[in-house]
Coordinates of C-alpha atoms in Angstrom, one line a residue:
M1 CA 104.3 -20.0 37.9
T2 CA 104.1 -23.5 36.6
N3 CA 107.1 -25.6 35.6
A4 CA 107.0 -26.5 31.9
H5 CA 109.2 -29.5 32.5
T6 CA 107.2 -31.6 34.9
P7 CA 109.0 -34.8 35.8
P8 CA 107.4 -37.9 34.2
G9 CA 106.6 -39.4 37.6
D10 CA 104.4 -36.4 38.4
A11 CA 102.8 -35.8 35.0
H12 CA 99.8 -38.1 35.5
P13 CA 99.1 -38.5 39.3
Y14 CA 95.5 -39.7 38.9
L15 CA 96.3 -42.3 36.3
R16 CA 99.2 -43.6 38.5
A17 CA 96.8 -43.7 41.5
A18 CA 94.2 -45.7 39.4
T19 CA 96.9 -48.1 38.3
A20 CA 98.0 -48.6 41.9
G21 CA 94.4 -49.2 42.9
V22 CA 94.0 -51.9 40.2
R23 CA 97.3 -53.5 41.3
H24 CA 96.2 -53.6 44.9
H25 CA 92.9 -55.1 44.0
A26 CA 94.6 -57.8 41.9
R27 CA 96.8 -58.7 44.9
Q28 CA 93.8 -58.9 47.2
A29 CA 91.9 -61.0 44.7
A30 CA 94.9 -63.4 44.4
R31 CA 94.7 -64.0 48.2
T32 CA 91.1 -65.0 48.3
S33 CA 89.1 -67.5 46.3
T34 CA 86.0 -65.4 46.1
P35 CA 84.4 -65.4 42.7
A36 CA 83.5 -62.2 41.0
D37 CA 80.0 -60.8 41.7
R38 CA 77.9 -58.3 39.7
A39 CA 79.1 -55.3 41.8
H40 CA 82.7 -56.2 41.2
L41 CA 82.2 -56.6 37.4
D42 CA 80.2 -53.3 37.3
V43 CA 83.2 -51.4 38.8
L44 CA 85.6 -53.2 36.6
H45 CA 83.5 -52.4 33.5
S46 CA 83.4 -48.7 34.6
H47 CA 87.2 -48.7 34.8
L48 CA 87.5 -50.4 31.4
T49 CA 85.1 -47.9 29.7
G50 CA 87.1 -45.0 31.3
L51 CA 90.3 -46.4 29.9
H52 CA 88.5 -46.8 26.5
L53 CA 87.6 -43.1 26.5
L54 CA 91.1 -42.1 27.5
M55 CA 92.7 -44.3 24.8
D56 CA 90.3 -42.9 22.2
R57 CA 91.4 -39.4 22.9
L58 CA 95.1 -40.3 23.1
A59 CA 94.8 -42.1 19.7
D60 CA 93.1 -39.1 18.1
T61 CA 95.7 -36.6 19.4
T62 CA 98.7 -38.8 18.7
R63 CA 97.8 -40.0 15.2
P64 CA 98.4 -36.7 13.3
R65 CA 102.0 -36.2 14.5
H66 CA 102.9 -39.9 15.0
P67 CA 100.8 -42.1 12.7
A68 CA 102.3 -45.4 13.6
A69 CA 101.9 -44.8 17.4
G70 CA 98.4 -43.6 16.7
R71 CA 97.5 -46.8 15.0
H72 CA 98.8 -48.8 17.9
L73 CA 96.7 -46.7 20.3
A74 CA 93.7 -47.2 18.1
A75 CA 94.2 -50.9 18.2
A76 CA 94.4 -50.8 22.0
H77 CA 91.2 -48.7 22.0
L78 CA 89.4 -51.4 20.1
R79 CA 90.7 -54.1 22.4
L80 CA 89.6 -52.2 25.5
W81 CA 86.1 -52.1 24.0
Q82 CA 86.3 -55.9 23.4
A83 CA 87.3 -56.4 27.0
A84 CA 84.5 -54.2 28.3
T85 CA 82.1 -56.2 26.1
S86 CA 83.2 -59.5 27.7
V87 CA 82.9 -58.1 31.2
H88 CA 79.4 -56.8 30.3
D89 CA 78.4 -60.3 29.1
A90 CA 79.8 -61.9 32.2
F91 CA 77.9 -59.5 34.4
H92 CA 74.6 -60.6 32.8
T93 CA 75.6 -64.3 33.1
L94 CA 76.0 -64.0 36.9
P95 CA 72.9 -64.3 39.1
A96 CA 71.7 -61.2 40.9
A97 CA 72.8 -61.0 44.5
E98 CA 69.3 -60.3 45.7
S99 CA 66.0 -60.6 44.0
T100 CA 64.6 -57.2 43.3
G101 CA 61.7 -58.3 41.3
L102 CA 63.0 -56.3 38.3
D103 CA 64.2 -57.8 35.1
S104 CA 68.0 -57.1 34.8
D105 CA 68.4 -58.2 31.1
C106 CA 70.1 -55.7 28.9
R107 CA 67.1 -53.9 27.2
P108 CA 68.2 -50.7 25.5
D109 CA 64.6 -49.6 25.0
R110 CA 64.1 -49.4 28.7
L111 CA 67.4 -48.0 29.9
P112 CA 66.3 -44.6 31.1
E113 CA 63.5 -46.0 33.3
G114 CA 65.2 -49.4 34.0
P115 CA 66.6 -50.6 37.3
Q116 CA 69.8 -49.0 38.6
V117 CA 71.8 -52.1 37.8
L118 CA 71.5 -51.3 34.1
T119 CA 74.0 -48.4 34.3
I120 CA 76.5 -51.0 33.0
C121 CA 74.4 -51.4 29.9
Q122 CA 74.3 -47.6 29.4
R123 CA 78.1 -47.5 29.6
Q124 CA 78.3 -50.4 27.2
L125 CA 76.0 -48.8 24.7
A126 CA 77.9 -45.5 24.8
S127 CA 81.3 -47.2 24.3
G128 CA 79.8 -49.3 21.5
H129 CA 78.5 -46.2 19.8
A130 CA 81.9 -44.5 20.1
I131 CA 83.7 -47.5 18.6
R132 CA 81.3 -47.8 15.7
R133 CA 81.7 -44.1 14.9
K134 CA 85.4 -44.7 14.6
T135 CA 85.4 -48.0 12.7
T136 CA 82.2 -47.9 10.5
P137 CA 82.4 -45.5 7.6
A138 CA 78.6 -45.4 7.2
D139 CA 78.3 -43.8 10.7
H140 CA 80.4 -40.8 9.8
G141 CA 77.5 -38.8 8.3
P142 CA 76.6 -37.8 4.8
R143 CA 79.4 -37.9 2.3
P144 CA 80.2 -34.7 0.4
A145 CA 78.7 -34.5 -3.0
R146 CA 81.1 -35.2 -5.9
T147 CA 81.8 -32.5 -8.3
A148 CA 82.4 -33.3 -11.9

């Protein structure tokens, strides 16, 4: 039998663990003066796109019952995508750690066959597609025919 009244501290253990991990990493980064590298930005981008997906789902489920809160969550959803875009751009600005002989530019036409490093580009394209579906009316499919 499960308890219907789970204490708030136990309701989201994985999210709390992820938050603790980010806080720990931020403390560690503050102690050293090592600049970010591509591997670091790839993991950070993965975290941001995961939050982007979570915020999208929360906004969709909250909006019908609480429109004002849903609008705030939708705004956070958009800002997470903007943050992920900036991290993606920074990733491509940094030099590669080792020369693999492969071009690491973001080339959507080559993503499935491209080097492993382009998984950040795949995540970025997927999150960009999701945000455009939410914000661009033309992407919502054919409009119903008008009846006279």
